[in-house]
Amino acid sequence: KSTKASYVGFRDIFGYEARLREFIAVKISEAFQLWGYDKIELSIIESMDSFNERIVGGSPWPEWNQKCSFQINIHDYVDTYYSKPVSSRALLVPEGTISISRWLASQIDAEQGLQVGFPLKIYYVVNCFRNEPIANLSATKSRSFTQIGAEIIGTSNHYANLETIMLVASGLEAIGVPKNHIKIRLSDICVFNHLCKECKIPYRETIILKEVFDAIAESRAGNDTKRLDNKLTEANKILSNYITDVKTRNQWDFCLAGIRQSI
């Protein structure tokens, strides 16, 4: 039986559910290893500097907010607990990709170059923490969760993108999801960035617009579906200030229209 933890959005997991979660992680890990991916075990603490806007941009994932991270002070005591510590700001990791980037940077030697070979294929299973607003919490959205991720680093080959899609599908099949229940939803930020550049939308405004587009995508995926109409209206209000021709309007409408067979 699962019991409530000290804070809302956290749970103690026991018995069957704990075994099930471990089984799922193991089966997906086995599938990834068959594709030649090596596991990396990440720390759950990262420096605040790793998540500043210069590194992650203004909107690194849907509905990003600086306040969503659990921030802590790290005190490094050199010799004893009676000596004055060196203090620094850190956070509990909200996702795994930044930690992968930080690790990869540590493998680069200024004189000898990269200490690992490309293309680098790695996967991870990491506990993540996001300080979601209490009102947003649900049975599927909490303030702690496990993220299973995979990365192919060091190649621009389009087959790598295809491999990632097939890898995710094989992981789902490994835990018993039928093929006909697997639906792939793709997006490419380059399309958004290109249209923003064409319309000369200022950087700060693109961040706001991206957040709206993220909310629209999340809503269509089943997360807070009631907000969809309001977000579509909000996107069109922003775009109306910058769109000057029918062709560009049609391009944005195509992106706003939702699920398509091809683009």
mmCIF file of N, CA and C in Angstrom, residues 64-136:
data_model
loop_
_atom_site.group_PDB
_atom_site.id
_atom_site.type_symbol
_atom_site.label_atom_id
_atom_site.label_comp_id
_atom_site.label_asym_id
_atom_site.label_seq_id
_atom_site.Cartn_x
_atom_site.Cartn_y
_atom_site.Cartn_z
ATOM 1 N N TRP A 64 7.918 25.885 -18.532
ATOM 2 C CA TRP A 64 9.080 26.142 -17.680
ATOM 3 C C TRP A 64 8.871 27.407 -16.863
ATOM 4 N N ASN A 65 9.306 27.350 -15.633
ATOM 5 C CA ASN A 65 9.287 28.510 -14.746
ATOM 6 C C ASN A 65 10.439 28.350 -13.773
ATOM 7 N N GLN A 66 11.200 29.416 -13.561
ATOM 8 C CA GLN A 66 12.340 29.351 -12.640
ATOM 9 C C GLN A 66 11.919 28.850 -11.257
ATOM 10 N N LYS A 67 10.668 29.143 -10.869
ATOM 11 C CA LYS A 67 10.194 28.753 -9.537
ATOM 12 C C LYS A 67 9.853 27.270 -9.435
ATOM 13 N N CYS A 68 9.938 26.549 -10.574
ATOM 14 C CA CYS A 68 9.543 25.140 -10.539
ATOM 15 C C CYS A 68 10.622 24.247 -9.936
ATOM 16 N N SER A 69 11.821 24.779 -9.706
ATOM 17 C CA SER A 69 12.900 23.951 -9.172
ATOM 18 C C SER A 69 12.941 24.012 -7.650
ATOM 19 N N PHE A 70 13.351 22.900 -7.048
ATOM 20 C CA PHE A 70 13.584 22.852 -5.604
ATOM 21 C C PHE A 70 15.039 23.258 -5.363
ATOM 22 N N GLN A 71 15.237 24.463 -4.837
ATOM 23 C CA GLN A 71 16.573 25.012 -4.669
ATOM 24 C C GLN A 71 17.079 24.779 -3.246
ATOM 25 N N ILE A 72 18.369 24.480 -3.148
ATOM 26 C CA ILE A 72 18.970 24.178 -1.849
ATOM 27 C C ILE A 72 20.347 24.836 -1.756
ATOM 28 N N ASN A 73 20.840 24.978 -0.531
ATOM 29 C CA ASN A 73 22.200 25.460 -0.288
ATOM 30 C C ASN A 73 23.098 24.268 0.016
ATOM 31 N N ILE A 74 24.228 24.182 -0.688
ATOM 32 C CA ILE A 74 25.205 23.127 -0.437
ATOM 33 C C ILE A 74 26.370 23.728 0.342
ATOM 34 N N HIS A 75 26.674 23.141 1.492
ATOM 35 C CA HIS A 75 27.788 23.611 2.327
ATOM 36 C C HIS A 75 28.920 22.588 2.257
ATOM 37 N N ASP A 76 30.057 22.984 1.689
ATOM 38 C CA ASP A 76 31.235 22.115 1.601
ATOM 39 C C ASP A 76 32.171 22.414 2.773
ATOM 40 N N TYR A 77 32.281 21.461 3.706
ATOM 41 C CA TYR A 77 33.199 21.598 4.840
ATOM 42 C C TYR A 77 34.526 20.946 4.458
ATOM 43 N N VAL A 78 35.610 21.723 4.492
ATOM 44 C CA VAL A 78 36.900 21.238 4.001
ATOM 45 C C VAL A 78 37.490 20.183 4.925
ATOM 46 N N ASP A 79 37.586 20.476 6.211
ATOM 47 C CA ASP A 79 38.240 19.548 7.143
ATOM 48 C C ASP A 79 37.245 18.982 8.155
ATOM 49 N N THR A 80 36.615 19.868 8.904
ATOM 50 C CA THR A 80 35.665 19.447 9.939
ATOM 51 C C THR A 80 34.415 20.303 9.835
ATOM 52 N N TYR A 81 33.396 19.897 10.569
ATOM 53 C CA TYR A 81 32.153 20.674 10.575
ATOM 54 C C TYR A 81 32.301 21.972 11.361
ATOM 55 N N TYR A 82 33.434 22.150 12.030
ATOM 56 C CA TYR A 82 33.658 23.380 12.789
ATOM 57 C C TYR A 82 34.342 24.457 11.942
ATOM 58 N N SER A 83 34.840 24.069 10.769
ATOM 59 C CA SER A 83 35.460 25.059 9.883
ATOM 60 C C SER A 83 34.371 25.752 9.069
ATOM 61 N N LYS A 84 34.680 26.930 8.564
ATOM 62 C CA LYS A 84 33.708 27.682 7.790
ATOM 63 C C LYS A 84 33.513 27.020 6.429
ATOM 64 N N PRO A 85 32.281 26.701 6.069
ATOM 65 C CA PRO A 85 32.064 26.002 4.798
ATOM 66 C C PRO A 85 32.089 26.945 3.599
ATOM 67 N N VAL A 86 32.343 26.358 2.431
ATOM 68 C CA VAL A 86 32.170 27.057 1.161
ATOM 69 C C VAL A 86 30.766 26.739 0.674
ATOM 70 N N SER A 87 29.958 27.757 0.507
ATOM 71 C CA SER A 87 28.547 27.543 0.183
ATOM 72 C C SER A 87 28.251 27.847 -1.290
ATOM 73 N N SER A 88 27.331 27.090 -1.848
ATOM 74 C CA SER A 88 26.908 27.322 -3.232
ATOM 75 C C SER A 88 25.448 26.924 -3.381
ATOM 76 N N ARG A 89 24.802 27.455 -4.416
ATOM 77 C CA ARG A 89 23.394 27.179 -4.676
ATOM 78 C C ARG A 89 23.263 25.993 -5.625
ATOM 79 N N ALA A 90 22.307 25.133 -5.330
ATOM 80 C CA ALA A 90 22.073 23.955 -6.160
ATOM 81 C C ALA A 90 20.576 23.712 -6.244
ATOM 82 N N LEU A 91 20.212 22.710 -7.032
ATOM 83 C CA LEU A 91 18.803 22.321 -7.113
ATOM 84 C C LEU A 91 18.697 20.822 -7.326
ATOM 85 N N LEU A 92 17.531 20.285 -6.966
ATOM 86 C CA LEU A 92 17.235 18.901 -7.291
ATOM 87 C C LEU A 92 16.894 18.845 -8.778
ATOM 88 N N VAL A 93 17.457 17.906 -9.504
ATOM 89 C CA VAL A 93 17.341 17.927 -10.960
ATOM 90 C C VAL A 93 15.883 17.849 -11.413
ATOM 91 N N PRO A 94 15.454 18.772 -12.287
ATOM 92 C CA PRO A 94 14.096 18.729 -12.812
ATOM 93 C C PRO A 94 13.973 17.880 -14.070
ATOM 94 N N GLU A 95 15.092 17.522 -14.696
ATOM 95 C CA GLU A 95 15.121 16.655 -15.872
ATOM 96 C C GLU A 95 16.573 16.251 -16.130
ATOM 97 N N GLY A 96 16.783 15.254 -17.028
ATOM 98 C CA GLY A 96 18.104 14.672 -17.140
ATOM 99 C C GLY A 96 19.043 15.249 -18.174
ATOM 100 N N THR A 97 18.517 15.941 -19.190
ATOM 101 C CA THR A 97 19.348 16.335 -20.330
ATOM 102 C C THR A 97 20.487 17.275 -19.941
ATOM 103 N N ILE A 98 20.206 18.236 -19.060
ATOM 104 C CA ILE A 98 21.253 19.180 -18.649
ATOM 105 C C ILE A 98 22.384 18.445 -17.931
ATOM 106 N N SER A 99 22.032 17.464 -17.123
ATOM 107 C CA SER A 99 23.065 16.682 -16.430
ATOM 108 C C SER A 99 23.925 15.915 -17.428
ATOM 109 N N ILE A 100 23.304 15.397 -18.491
ATOM 110 C CA ILE A 100 24.063 14.712 -19.542
ATOM 111 C C ILE A 100 25.046 15.685 -20.190
ATOM 112 N N SER A 101 24.581 16.906 -20.483
ATOM 113 C CA SER A 101 25.441 17.909 -21.110
ATOM 114 C C SER A 101 26.609 18.269 -20.208
ATOM 115 N N ARG A 102 26.317 18.421 -18.917
ATOM 116 C CA ARG A 102 27.382 18.757 -17.964
ATOM 117 C C ARG A 102 28.404 17.624 -17.881
ATOM 118 N N TRP A 103 27.928 16.372 -17.853
ATOM 119 C CA TRP A 103 28.839 15.223 -17.818
ATOM 120 C C TRP A 103 29.694 15.171 -19.075
ATOM 121 N N LEU A 104 29.069 15.407 -20.232
ATOM 122 C CA LEU A 104 29.814 15.357 -21.491
ATOM 123 C C LEU A 104 30.917 16.408 -21.497
ATOM 124 N N ALA A 105 30.612 17.596 -20.983
ATOM 125 C CA ALA A 105 31.634 18.652 -20.915
ATOM 126 C C ALA A 105 32.817 18.209 -20.064
ATOM 127 N N SER A 106 32.555 17.419 -19.018
ATOM 128 C CA SER A 106 33.636 16.953 -18.147
ATOM 129 C C SER A 106 34.534 15.936 -18.843
ATOM 130 N N GLN A 107 34.049 15.353 -19.945
ATOM 131 C CA GLN A 107 34.827 14.368 -20.682
ATOM 132 C C GLN A 107 35.733 15.003 -21.740
ATOM 133 N N ILE A 108 35.622 16.324 -21.898
ATOM 134 C CA ILE A 108 36.404 17.019 -22.914
ATOM 135 C C ILE A 108 37.662 17.613 -22.283
ATOM 136 N N ASP A 109 38.803 17.198 -22.760
ATOM 137 C CA ASP A 109 40.084 17.718 -22.297
ATOM 138 C C ASP A 109 40.575 18.750 -23.308
ATOM 139 N N ALA A 110 40.951 19.916 -22.825
ATOM 140 C CA ALA A 110 41.339 21.014 -23.721
ATOM 141 C C ALA A 110 42.509 20.623 -24.623
ATOM 142 N N GLU A 111 43.406 19.755 -24.145
ATOM 143 C CA GLU A 111 44.583 19.385 -24.919
ATOM 144 C C GLU A 111 44.390 18.081 -25.698
ATOM 145 N N GLN A 112 43.704 17.117 -25.084
ATOM 146 C CA GLN A 112 43.578 15.802 -25.702
ATOM 147 C C GLN A 112 42.252 15.597 -26.423
ATOM 148 N N GLY A 113 41.345 16.566 -26.290
ATOM 149 C CA GLY A 113 40.054 16.427 -26.957
ATOM 150 C C GLY A 113 39.100 15.539 -26.187
ATOM 151 N N LEU A 114 38.144 14.966 -26.886
ATOM 152 C CA LEU A 114 37.092 14.176 -26.252
ATOM 153 C C LEU A 114 37.635 12.837 -25.771
ATOM 154 N N GLN A 115 37.262 12.456 -24.549
ATOM 155 C CA GLN A 115 37.725 11.203 -23.971
ATOM 156 C C GLN A 115 36.763 10.036 -24.244
ATOM 157 N N VAL A 116 35.656 10.305 -24.928
ATOM 158 C CA VAL A 116 34.706 9.254 -25.319
ATOM 159 C C VAL A 116 34.490 9.345 -26.825
ATOM 160 N N GLY A 117 34.082 8.226 -27.428
ATOM 161 C CA GLY A 117 33.924 8.188 -28.871
ATOM 162 C C GLY A 117 32.533 8.584 -29.326
ATOM 163 N N PHE A 118 32.467 9.221 -30.486
ATOM 164 C CA PHE A 118 31.194 9.580 -31.114
ATOM 165 C C PHE A 118 30.873 8.582 -32.224
ATOM 166 N N PRO A 119 29.609 8.348 -32.544
ATOM 167 C CA PRO A 119 28.449 8.853 -31.788
ATOM 168 C C PRO A 119 28.318 8.135 -30.444
ATOM 169 N N LEU A 120 27.912 8.886 -29.451
ATOM 170 C CA LEU A 120 27.780 8.384 -28.088
ATOM 171 C C LEU A 120 26.317 8.064 -27.821
ATOM 172 N N LYS A 121 26.027 6.827 -27.443
ATOM 173 C CA LYS A 121 24.651 6.386 -27.210
ATOM 174 C C LYS A 121 24.494 6.021 -25.736
ATOM 175 N N ILE A 122 23.728 6.807 -25.011
ATOM 176 C CA ILE A 122 23.579 6.600 -23.573
ATOM 177 C C ILE A 122 22.105 6.688 -23.169
ATOM 178 N N TYR A 123 21.786 6.045 -22.051
ATOM 179 C CA TYR A 123 20.438 6.182 -21.490
ATOM 180 C C TYR A 123 20.562 6.340 -19.980
ATOM 181 N N TYR A 124 19.489 6.817 -19.364
ATOM 182 C CA TYR A 124 19.518 7.042 -17.926
ATOM 183 C C TYR A 124 18.137 6.809 -17.329
ATOM 184 N N VAL A 125 18.134 6.456 -16.068
ATOM 185 C CA VAL A 125 16.919 6.360 -15.258
ATOM 186 C C VAL A 125 17.186 7.214 -14.032
ATOM 187 N N VAL A 126 16.510 8.339 -13.913
ATOM 188 C CA VAL A 126 16.852 9.294 -12.858
ATOM 189 C C VAL A 126 15.593 9.826 -12.180
ATOM 190 N N ASN A 127 15.682 10.021 -10.876
ATOM 191 C CA ASN A 127 14.595 10.656 -10.134
ATOM 192 C C ASN A 127 14.655 12.163 -10.355
ATOM 193 N N CYS A 128 13.524 12.744 -10.721
ATOM 194 C CA CYS A 128 13.459 14.185 -11.009
ATOM 195 C C CYS A 128 12.446 14.858 -10.087
ATOM 196 N N PHE A 129 12.627 16.166 -9.910
ATOM 197 C CA PHE A 129 11.789 16.912 -8.972
ATOM 198 C C PHE A 129 11.427 18.270 -9.565
ATOM 199 N N ARG A 130 10.131 18.549 -9.610
ATOM 200 C CA ARG A 130 9.651 19.854 -10.058
ATOM 201 C C ARG A 130 8.609 20.368 -9.083
ATOM 202 N N ASN A 131 8.756 21.610 -8.708
ATOM 203 C CA ASN A 131 7.849 22.195 -7.725
ATOM 204 C C ASN A 131 6.574 22.692 -8.418
ATOM 205 N N GLU A 132 5.759 21.739 -8.851
ATOM 206 C CA GLU A 132 4.517 22.069 -9.536
ATOM 207 C C GLU A 132 3.540 22.762 -8.581
ATOM 208 N N PRO A 133 2.740 23.706 -9.098
ATOM 209 C CA PRO A 133 1.673 24.279 -8.256
ATOM 210 C C PRO A 133 0.758 23.169 -7.739
ATOM 211 N N ILE A 134 0.364 23.270 -6.494
ATOM 212 C CA ILE A 134 -0.444 22.226 -5.857
ATOM 213 C C ILE A 134 -1.720 21.953 -6.660
ATOM 214 N N ALA A 135 -2.318 22.990 -7.207
ATOM 215 C CA ALA A 135 -3.571 22.829 -7.952
ATOM 216 C C ALA A 135 -3.385 22.011 -9.222
ATOM 217 N N ASN A 136 -2.153 21.909 -9.727
ATOM 218 C CA ASN A 136 -1.887 21.168 -10.963
ATOM 219 C C ASN A 136 -1.611 19.689 -10.729
#
